[in-house]
Amino acid sequence: MIFRLLLLICSCFLLGRCSNNKGITPHTEEVSIAYLKSLCKGDHHYIANDYMVRGVVVATDWLGEMRKSAVIVDDSGGLEFAIDSDSISVHLPIYSEVSILCSGLMLARVGGKVEIGAPPTGTFPLDNIDNGMIGRYIRVTGVCEDFKPLTKRFADIGVGDISNLVRFDKVRICDEEQGLSWCDIEYGEPVTTYRTLVDEMGDTLAVRILDSCYYAKEKMPKREVSVAGIIDYSANRYFLRIVNKWIF
């Protein structure tokens, strides 16, 4: 708790000089995350309107589970931001409440989901928002300590859950992967790995573990657990990215 509050104070200090009303005009229109994502009807959409979304930060690079990205959610869904920083969690602590000024940013389909970032300068659909521009687009406004993820079953996952924070209860690692570490180890170092979760109905869901997460070499639990993470979608399948090491 103290750690999170210190991070929030630090972020407010860093962003405070940019967190006045500059950029927020009488024409700024607050919209939901779901509405903003719906604007990307093709491969990309440049945001020219003065739209603003509000949400809670639920995933960052805090424990190495994500890389150069953060996820915010509101009541309508979740949205992943591409940010060129190796210390996103310092600027945007987990559970901080934020407002996002969207004008000048780009929505694009990356894999099977809509993300937001800077307009591309190369062949990739999006550029990362420059570290020095975080305060221009993203303002920390408070903290939400009582945030709870949605609770679902694997069979209930749908398009609306992509980039949202979801919790699953009574799941376990599949029999074939029992006793393994979260990531495979090659030449003494972890590599990004997909593992398989099984729920009480016998349905399965892949979980993606980055080689950079701090528990990559730890053994996976053999018991039945609850997990929470961000739903992702690529190559015509849903998978989970555990965040904040939410394994209960």
PDB file of C-alpha atoms in Angstrom:
ATOM      1  CA  MET A   1       0.000   0.000   0.000  1.00  0.00           C
ATOM      2  CA  ILE A   2       2.723   2.487   0.998  1.00  0.00           C
ATOM      3  CA  PHE A   3       4.691   1.518  -2.122  1.00  0.00           C
ATOM      4  CA  ARG A   4       1.727   2.280  -4.372  1.00  0.00           C
ATOM      5  CA  LEU A   5       1.066   5.620  -2.662  1.00  0.00           C
ATOM      6  CA  LEU A   6       4.723   6.606  -3.049  1.00  0.00           C
ATOM      7  CA  LEU A   7       4.540   5.732  -6.728  1.00  0.00           C
ATOM      8  CA  LEU A   8       1.401   7.820  -7.081  1.00  0.00           C
ATOM      9  CA  ILE A   9       3.012  10.818  -5.350  1.00  0.00           C
ATOM     10  CA  CYS A  10       6.061  10.460  -7.583  1.00  0.00           C
ATOM     11  CA  SER A  11       3.921  10.281 -10.720  1.00  0.00           C
ATOM     12  CA  CYS A  12       1.916  13.328  -9.695  1.00  0.00           C
ATOM     13  CA  PHE A  13       5.161  15.254  -9.118  1.00  0.00           C
ATOM     14  CA  LEU A  14       6.515  14.228 -12.508  1.00  0.00           C
ATOM     15  CA  LEU A  15       3.290  14.903 -14.361  1.00  0.00           C
ATOM     16  CA  GLY A  16       1.916  17.713 -12.254  1.00  0.00           C
ATOM     17  CA  ARG A  17       3.534  20.435 -14.324  1.00  0.00           C
ATOM     18  CA  CYS A  18       1.671  19.084 -17.339  1.00  0.00           C
ATOM     19  CA  SER A  19      -1.519  18.178 -15.517  1.00  0.00           C
ATOM     20  CA  ASN A  20      -3.265  21.549 -15.506  1.00  0.00           C
ATOM     21  CA  ASN A  21      -6.016  22.354 -17.961  1.00  0.00           C
ATOM     22  CA  LYS A  22      -3.604  22.718 -20.877  1.00  0.00           C
ATOM     23  CA  GLY A  23      -4.940  20.516 -23.655  1.00  0.00           C
ATOM     24  CA  ILE A  24      -8.436  20.309 -22.124  1.00  0.00           C
ATOM     25  CA  THR A  25     -10.629  22.745 -24.035  1.00  0.00           C
ATOM     26  CA  PRO A  26     -14.358  23.541 -23.879  1.00  0.00           C
ATOM     27  CA  HIS A  27     -14.652  21.290 -26.937  1.00  0.00           C
ATOM     28  CA  THR A  28     -13.112  18.255 -25.221  1.00  0.00           C
ATOM     29  CA  GLU A  29     -15.655  15.418 -25.252  1.00  0.00           C
ATOM     30  CA  GLU A  30     -15.451  12.559 -22.768  1.00  0.00           C
ATOM     31  CA  VAL A  31     -16.171   9.187 -24.373  1.00  0.00           C
ATOM     32  CA  SER A  32     -15.983   5.576 -23.230  1.00  0.00           C
ATOM     33  CA  ILE A  33     -13.175   3.196 -24.099  1.00  0.00           C
ATOM     34  CA  ALA A  34     -15.610   1.033 -26.054  1.00  0.00           C
ATOM     35  CA  TYR A  35     -16.713   4.018 -28.146  1.00  0.00           C
ATOM     36  CA  LEU A  36     -13.135   5.079 -28.816  1.00  0.00           C
ATOM     37  CA  LYS A  37     -12.155   1.580 -29.968  1.00  0.00           C
ATOM     38  CA  SER A  38     -15.258   1.395 -32.194  1.00  0.00           C
ATOM     39  CA  LEU A  39     -13.837   4.253 -34.295  1.00  0.00           C
ATOM     40  CA  CYS A  40     -11.153   1.911 -35.638  1.00  0.00           C
ATOM     41  CA  LYS A  41     -13.296   0.246 -38.276  1.00  0.00           C
ATOM     42  CA  GLY A  42     -10.360  -0.681 -40.497  1.00  0.00           C
ATOM     43  CA  ASP A  43      -6.684  -1.190 -39.797  1.00  0.00           C
ATOM     44  CA  HIS A  44      -6.166   2.218 -38.213  1.00  0.00           C
ATOM     45  CA  HIS A  45      -7.878   5.478 -37.270  1.00  0.00           C
ATOM     46  CA  TYR A  46      -6.244   8.843 -36.592  1.00  0.00           C
ATOM     47  CA  ILE A  47      -7.976  10.672 -33.722  1.00  0.00           C
ATOM     48  CA  ALA A  48      -8.525  14.271 -34.811  1.00  0.00           C
ATOM     49  CA  ASN A  49     -11.356  15.025 -32.372  1.00  0.00           C
ATOM     50  CA  ASP A  50     -10.747  16.339 -28.860  1.00  0.00           C
ATOM     51  CA  TYR A  51     -11.817  13.089 -27.209  1.00  0.00           C
ATOM     52  CA  MET A  52     -10.938  12.162 -23.643  1.00  0.00           C
ATOM     53  CA  VAL A  53     -11.345   8.837 -21.865  1.00  0.00           C
ATOM     54  CA  ARG A  54     -11.082   8.155 -18.138  1.00  0.00           C
ATOM     55  CA  GLY A  55     -10.096   4.877 -16.570  1.00  0.00           C
ATOM     56  CA  VAL A  56      -8.021   2.951 -14.058  1.00  0.00           C
ATOM     57  CA  VAL A  57      -4.522   1.664 -14.779  1.00  0.00           C
ATOM     58  CA  VAL A  58      -4.590  -2.113 -14.268  1.00  0.00           C
ATOM     59  CA  ALA A  59      -1.438  -3.330 -16.027  1.00  0.00           C
ATOM     60  CA  THR A  60       2.048  -1.911 -16.619  1.00  0.00           C
ATOM     61  CA  ASP A  61       5.664  -3.060 -16.692  1.00  0.00           C
ATOM     62  CA  TRP A  62       5.675  -3.065 -12.860  1.00  0.00           C
ATOM     63  CA  LEU A  63       6.635  -6.749 -12.466  1.00  0.00           C
ATOM     64  CA  GLY A  64       7.990  -7.224 -15.984  1.00  0.00           C
ATOM     65  CA  GLU A  65       4.787  -8.923 -17.143  1.00  0.00           C
ATOM     66  CA  MET A  66       4.269  -6.333 -19.888  1.00  0.00           C
ATOM     67  CA  ARG A  67       6.785  -4.492 -22.035  1.00  0.00           C
ATOM     68  CA  LYS A  68       6.442  -0.851 -23.148  1.00  0.00           C
ATOM     69  CA  SER A  69       2.689  -0.844 -22.666  1.00  0.00           C
ATOM     70  CA  ALA A  70      -0.027  -0.129 -20.130  1.00  0.00           C
ATOM     71  CA  VAL A  71      -3.705  -1.039 -19.933  1.00  0.00           C
ATOM     72  CA  ILE A  72      -6.524   1.125 -18.612  1.00  0.00           C
ATOM     73  CA  VAL A  73     -10.127   0.043 -18.115  1.00  0.00           C
ATOM     74  CA  ASP A  74     -13.486   1.685 -17.578  1.00  0.00           C
ATOM     75  CA  ASP A  75     -16.990   0.215 -17.263  1.00  0.00           C
ATOM     76  CA  SER A  76     -17.117  -0.397 -21.019  1.00  0.00           C
ATOM     77  CA  GLY A  77     -13.850  -2.312 -21.482  1.00  0.00           C
ATOM     78  CA  GLY A  78     -10.079  -2.008 -21.657  1.00  0.00           C
ATOM     79  CA  LEU A  79      -7.511  -0.323 -23.886  1.00  0.00           C
ATOM     80  CA  GLU A  80      -3.790  -0.958 -24.272  1.00  0.00           C
ATOM     81  CA  PHE A  81      -1.384   1.960 -24.759  1.00  0.00           C
ATOM     82  CA  ALA A  82       1.981   1.692 -26.502  1.00  0.00           C
ATOM     83  CA  ILE A  83       4.489   3.765 -24.497  1.00  0.00           C
ATOM     84  CA  ASP A  84       8.227   4.102 -25.125  1.00  0.00           C
ATOM     85  CA  SER A  85       9.383   3.811 -21.521  1.00  0.00           C
ATOM     86  CA  ASP A  86      11.082   1.224 -19.348  1.00  0.00           C
ATOM     87  CA  SER A  87       9.538   2.682 -16.184  1.00  0.00           C
ATOM     88  CA  ILE A  88       5.862   3.103 -17.019  1.00  0.00           C
ATOM     89  CA  SER A  89       4.854   2.007 -13.521  1.00  0.00           C
ATOM     90  CA  VAL A  90       6.635   5.041 -12.054  1.00  0.00           C
ATOM     91  CA  HIS A  91       4.578   7.434 -14.165  1.00  0.00           C
ATOM     92  CA  LEU A  92       1.357   5.387 -14.003  1.00  0.00           C
ATOM     93  CA  PRO A  93       1.094   3.363 -10.776  1.00  0.00           C
ATOM     94  CA  ILE A  94      -1.236   0.383 -10.707  1.00  0.00           C
ATOM     95  CA  TYR A  95      -4.796   1.458  -9.757  1.00  0.00           C
ATOM     96  CA  SER A  96      -4.149   5.111 -10.524  1.00  0.00           C
ATOM     97  CA  GLU A  97      -7.105   6.899 -12.054  1.00  0.00           C
ATOM     98  CA  VAL A  98      -6.167   8.651 -15.273  1.00  0.00           C
ATOM     99  CA  SER A  99      -7.614  10.795 -18.012  1.00  0.00           C
ATOM    100  CA  ILE A 100      -6.347  10.322 -21.556  1.00  0.00           C
ATOM    101  CA  LEU A 101      -6.321  13.168 -24.068  1.00  0.00           C
ATOM    102  CA  CYS A 102      -6.657  11.347 -27.386  1.00  0.00           C
ATOM    103  CA  SER A 103      -6.350  14.061 -30.027  1.00  0.00           C
ATOM    104  CA  GLY A 104      -3.316  13.404 -32.210  1.00  0.00           C
ATOM    105  CA  LEU A 105      -3.025   9.743 -31.270  1.00  0.00           C
ATOM    106  CA  MET A 106      -3.686   6.721 -33.470  1.00  0.00           C
ATOM    107  CA  LEU A 107      -5.884   3.668 -33.027  1.00  0.00           C
ATOM    108  CA  ALA A 108      -4.665   0.571 -34.856  1.00  0.00           C
ATOM    109  CA  ARG A 109      -5.262  -3.150 -35.009  1.00  0.00           C
ATOM    110  CA  VAL A 110      -2.234  -4.936 -33.607  1.00  0.00           C
ATOM    111  CA  GLY A 111      -2.604  -8.685 -33.848  1.00  0.00           C
ATOM    112  CA  GLY A 112      -6.306  -9.159 -33.204  1.00  0.00           C
ATOM    113  CA  LYS A 113      -7.022  -6.129 -31.008  1.00  0.00           C
ATOM    114  CA  VAL A 114      -7.287  -2.366 -31.133  1.00  0.00           C
ATOM    115  CA  GLU A 115      -4.480  -0.480 -29.385  1.00  0.00           C
ATOM    116  CA  ILE A 116      -3.656   3.218 -29.114  1.00  0.00           C
ATOM    117  CA  GLY A 117      -0.330   4.968 -29.585  1.00  0.00           C
ATOM    118  CA  ALA A 118       1.465   7.563 -31.662  1.00  0.00           C
ATOM    119  CA  PRO A 119       1.006   7.752 -35.460  1.00  0.00           C
ATOM    120  CA  PRO A 120       3.455   5.368 -37.144  1.00  0.00           C
ATOM    121  CA  THR A 121       6.689   6.546 -38.708  1.00  0.00           C
ATOM    122  CA  GLY A 122       7.609   3.099 -40.044  1.00  0.00           C
ATOM    123  CA  THR A 123       5.890  -0.083 -41.158  1.00  0.00           C
ATOM    124  CA  PHE A 124       4.491  -1.079 -37.736  1.00  0.00           C
ATOM    125  CA  PRO A 125       0.832  -0.007 -37.228  1.00  0.00           C
ATOM    126  CA  LEU A 126       1.694   2.213 -34.228  1.00  0.00           C
ATOM    127  CA  ASP A 127       4.633   4.011 -32.709  1.00  0.00           C
ATOM    128  CA  ASN A 128       5.054   4.097 -28.952  1.00  0.00           C
ATOM    129  CA  ILE A 129       4.133   7.348 -27.219  1.00  0.00           C
ATOM    130  CA  ASP A 130       7.453   9.006 -26.422  1.00  0.00           C
ATOM    131  CA  ASN A 131       8.460   8.859 -22.773  1.00  0.00           C
ATOM    132  CA  GLY A 132       8.721  12.646 -22.641  1.00  0.00           C
ATOM    133  CA  MET A 133       5.162  13.005 -23.967  1.00  0.00           C
ATOM    134  CA  ILE A 134       3.402  10.834 -21.380  1.00  0.00           C
ATOM    135  CA  GLY A 135       2.317  13.908 -19.440  1.00  0.00           C
ATOM    136  CA  ARG A 136       0.924  15.493 -22.601  1.00  0.00           C
ATOM    137  CA  TYR A 137      -1.561  12.712 -23.163  1.00  0.00           C
ATOM    138  CA  ILE A 138      -2.018  10.914 -19.836  1.00  0.00           C
ATOM    139  CA  ARG A 139      -2.923  12.713 -16.585  1.00  0.00           C
ATOM    140  CA  VAL A 140      -3.002  10.989 -13.185  1.00  0.00           C
ATOM    141  CA  THR A 141      -6.075  12.260 -11.328  1.00  0.00           C
ATOM    142  CA  GLY A 142      -6.404   9.961  -8.313  1.00  0.00           C
ATOM    143  CA  VAL A 143      -6.193   6.391  -7.070  1.00  0.00           C
ATOM    144  CA  CYS A 144      -8.730   3.537  -7.008  1.00  0.00           C
ATOM    145  CA  GLU A 145      -7.646   1.060  -4.331  1.00  0.00           C
ATOM    146  CA  ASP A 146     -10.863  -0.993  -4.372  1.00  0.00           C
ATOM    147  CA  PHE A 147     -10.812  -1.906  -8.065  1.00  0.00           C
ATOM    148  CA  LYS A 148     -11.987  -5.469  -8.755  1.00  0.00           C
ATOM    149  CA  PRO A 149     -11.523  -7.441 -12.001  1.00  0.00           C
ATOM    150  CA  LEU A 150     -14.464  -9.076 -13.735  1.00  0.00           C
ATOM    151  CA  THR A 151     -14.978 -12.732 -12.751  1.00  0.00           C
ATOM    152  CA  LYS A 152     -15.695 -15.080 -15.646  1.00  0.00           C
ATOM    153  CA  ARG A 153     -15.337 -18.636 -16.933  1.00  0.00           C
ATOM    154  CA  PHE A 154     -13.209 -19.551 -19.924  1.00  0.00           C
ATOM    155  CA  ALA A 155     -16.308 -20.388 -21.990  1.00  0.00           C
ATOM    156  CA  ASP A 156     -17.696 -16.869 -21.440  1.00  0.00           C
ATOM    157  CA  ILE A 157     -14.765 -14.974 -22.968  1.00  0.00           C
ATOM    158  CA  GLY A 158     -15.771 -12.818 -25.923  1.00  0.00           C
ATOM    159  CA  VAL A 159     -14.669  -9.911 -28.079  1.00  0.00           C
ATOM    160  CA  GLY A 160     -15.773  -7.395 -25.453  1.00  0.00           C
ATOM    161  CA  ASP A 161     -13.254  -8.848 -22.985  1.00  0.00           C
ATOM    162  CA  ILE A 162     -10.190  -8.142 -25.130  1.00  0.00           C
ATOM    163  CA  SER A 163      -7.769  -5.870 -23.214  1.00  0.00           C
ATOM    164  CA  ASN A 164      -9.964  -6.060 -20.109  1.00  0.00           C
ATOM    165  CA  LEU A 165      -8.917  -7.282 -16.680  1.00  0.00           C
ATOM    166  CA  VAL A 166     -10.602 -10.618 -15.902  1.00  0.00           C
ATOM    167  CA  ARG A 167     -10.378 -13.071 -13.000  1.00  0.00           C
ATOM    168  CA  PHE A 168     -10.844 -16.844 -13.225  1.00  0.00           C
ATOM    169  CA  ASP A 169     -11.441 -19.028 -10.171  1.00  0.00           C
ATOM    170  CA  LYS A 170     -10.771 -22.733  -9.626  1.00  0.00           C
ATOM    171  CA  VAL A 171      -8.250 -23.203 -12.431  1.00  0.00           C
ATOM    172  CA  ARG A 172      -5.082 -25.271 -12.608  1.00  0.00           C
ATOM    173  CA  ILE A 173      -2.102 -25.878 -14.821  1.00  0.00           C
ATOM    174  CA  CYS A 174      -2.739 -28.724 -17.269  1.00  0.00           C
ATOM    175  CA  ASP A 175      -1.334 -32.154 -16.316  1.00  0.00           C
ATOM    176  CA  GLU A 176       1.352 -32.117 -19.016  1.00  0.00           C
ATOM    177  CA  GLU A 177       2.891 -28.907 -17.617  1.00  0.00           C
ATOM    178  CA  GLN A 178       2.750 -29.730 -13.910  1.00  0.00           C
ATOM    179  CA  GLY A 179       6.088 -29.141 -12.187  1.00  0.00           C
ATOM    180  CA  LEU A 180       7.434 -26.786 -14.865  1.00  0.00           C
ATOM    181  CA  SER A 181       8.542 -23.195 -14.365  1.00  0.00           C
ATOM    182  CA  TRP A 182       6.404 -20.392 -15.742  1.00  0.00           C
ATOM    183  CA  CYS A 183       8.838 -19.888 -18.607  1.00  0.00           C
ATOM    184  CA  ASP A 184      10.933 -22.449 -20.419  1.00  0.00           C
ATOM    185  CA  ILE A 185      14.637 -22.038 -19.718  1.00  0.00           C
ATOM    186  CA  GLU A 186      17.167 -22.038 -22.547  1.00  0.00           C
ATOM    187  CA  TYR A 187      20.884 -21.668 -21.860  1.00  0.00           C
ATOM    188  CA  GLY A 188      20.049 -20.647 -18.312  1.00  0.00           C
ATOM    189  CA  GLU A 189      17.702 -17.820 -19.301  1.00  0.00           C
ATOM    190  CA  PRO A 190      13.886 -17.726 -19.526  1.00  0.00           C
ATOM    191  CA  VAL A 191      12.135 -17.391 -22.860  1.00  0.00           C
ATOM    192  CA  THR A 192       8.597 -16.125 -23.430  1.00  0.00           C
ATOM    193  CA  THR A 193       6.334 -19.149 -23.054  1.00  0.00           C
ATOM    194  CA  TYR A 194       2.692 -20.148 -23.392  1.00  0.00           C
ATOM    195  CA  ARG A 195       1.256 -22.375 -20.651  1.00  0.00           C
ATOM    196  CA  THR A 196      -2.212 -23.941 -20.480  1.00  0.00           C
ATOM    197  CA  LEU A 197      -4.830 -23.398 -17.791  1.00  0.00           C
ATOM    198  CA  VAL A 198      -7.776 -25.764 -17.239  1.00  0.00           C
ATOM    199  CA  ASP A 199     -10.958 -24.718 -15.429  1.00  0.00           C
ATOM    200  CA  GLU A 200     -13.428 -26.844 -13.481  1.00  0.00           C
ATOM    201  CA  MET A 201     -15.528 -27.342 -16.633  1.00  0.00           C
ATOM    202  CA  GLY A 202     -12.540 -28.843 -18.473  1.00  0.00           C
ATOM    203  CA  ASP A 203     -12.163 -25.822 -20.780  1.00  0.00           C
ATOM    204  CA  THR A 204      -8.654 -24.524 -21.457  1.00  0.00           C
ATOM    205  CA  LEU A 205      -7.057 -21.116 -21.915  1.00  0.00           C
ATOM    206  CA  ALA A 206      -3.482 -20.307 -22.911  1.00  0.00           C
ATOM    207  CA  VAL A 207      -1.516 -17.981 -20.657  1.00  0.00           C
ATOM    208  CA  ARG A 208       1.455 -16.029 -22.045  1.00  0.00           C
ATOM    209  CA  ILE A 209       4.396 -15.364 -19.716  1.00  0.00           C
ATOM    210  CA  LEU A 210       7.049 -12.879 -20.837  1.00  0.00           C
ATOM    211  CA  ASP A 211      10.689 -13.759 -20.285  1.00  0.00           C
ATOM    212  CA  SER A 212      11.059 -10.427 -18.481  1.00  0.00           C
ATOM    213  CA  CYS A 213       8.588 -11.139 -15.662  1.00  0.00           C
ATOM    214  CA  TYR A 214      10.343 -11.449 -12.323  1.00  0.00           C
ATOM    215  CA  TYR A 215       8.885 -14.880 -11.509  1.00  0.00           C
ATOM    216  CA  ALA A 216       9.715 -16.406 -14.914  1.00  0.00           C
ATOM    217  CA  LYS A 217      11.927 -19.099 -13.349  1.00  0.00           C
ATOM    218  CA  GLU A 218       9.558 -19.940 -10.485  1.00  0.00           C
ATOM    219  CA  LYS A 219       7.634 -23.214 -10.491  1.00  0.00           C
ATOM    220  CA  MET A 220       3.974 -22.976 -11.395  1.00  0.00           C
ATOM    221  CA  PRO A 221       1.526 -23.926  -8.620  1.00  0.00           C
ATOM    222  CA  LYS A 222       0.271 -27.502  -8.678  1.00  0.00           C
ATOM    223  CA  ARG A 223      -2.835 -26.671  -6.667  1.00  0.00           C
ATOM    224  CA  GLU A 224      -6.102 -25.193  -7.882  1.00  0.00           C
ATOM    225  CA  VAL A 225      -5.799 -21.406  -7.945  1.00  0.00           C
ATOM    226  CA  SER A 226      -7.465 -18.192  -9.048  1.00  0.00           C
ATOM    227  CA  VAL A 227      -5.734 -15.970 -11.587  1.00  0.00           C
ATOM    228  CA  ALA A 228      -6.381 -12.502 -12.968  1.00  0.00           C
ATOM    229  CA  GLY A 229      -4.967 -10.884 -16.051  1.00  0.00           C
ATOM    230  CA  ILE A 230      -5.532  -9.118 -19.333  1.00  0.00           C
ATOM    231  CA  ILE A 231      -7.393 -10.946 -22.085  1.00  0.00           C
ATOM    232  CA  ASP A 232      -5.485 -10.788 -25.361  1.00  0.00           C
ATOM    233  CA  TYR A 233      -6.305 -12.039 -28.846  1.00  0.00           C
ATOM    234  CA  SER A 234      -4.015 -13.069 -31.687  1.00  0.00           C
ATOM    235  CA  ALA A 235      -3.885 -15.735 -34.398  1.00  0.00           C
ATOM    236  CA  ASN A 236      -7.606 -16.437 -33.933  1.00  0.00           C
ATOM    237  CA  ARG A 237      -7.352 -17.373 -30.266  1.00  0.00           C
ATOM    238  CA  TYR A 238      -7.815 -15.751 -26.873  1.00  0.00           C
ATOM    239  CA  PHE A 239      -5.094 -15.944 -24.265  1.00  0.00           C
ATOM    240  CA  LEU A 240      -4.362 -14.479 -20.862  1.00  0.00           C
ATOM    241  CA  ARG A 241      -1.506 -12.266 -19.700  1.00  0.00           C
ATOM    242  CA  ILE A 242      -1.223 -12.466 -15.911  1.00  0.00           C
ATOM    243  CA  VAL A 243      -0.577  -9.040 -14.381  1.00  0.00           C
ATOM    244  CA  ASN A 244       0.493  -7.951 -10.895  1.00  0.00           C
ATOM    245  CA  LYS A 245       1.185 -11.648 -10.247  1.00  0.00           C
ATOM    246  CA  TRP A 246      -2.485 -12.121  -9.454  1.00  0.00           C
ATOM    247  CA  ILE A 247      -2.312 -15.799  -8.574  1.00  0.00           C
ATOM    248  CA  PHE A 248      -4.359 -16.674  -5.493  1.00  0.00           C
TER     249      PHE A 248
END
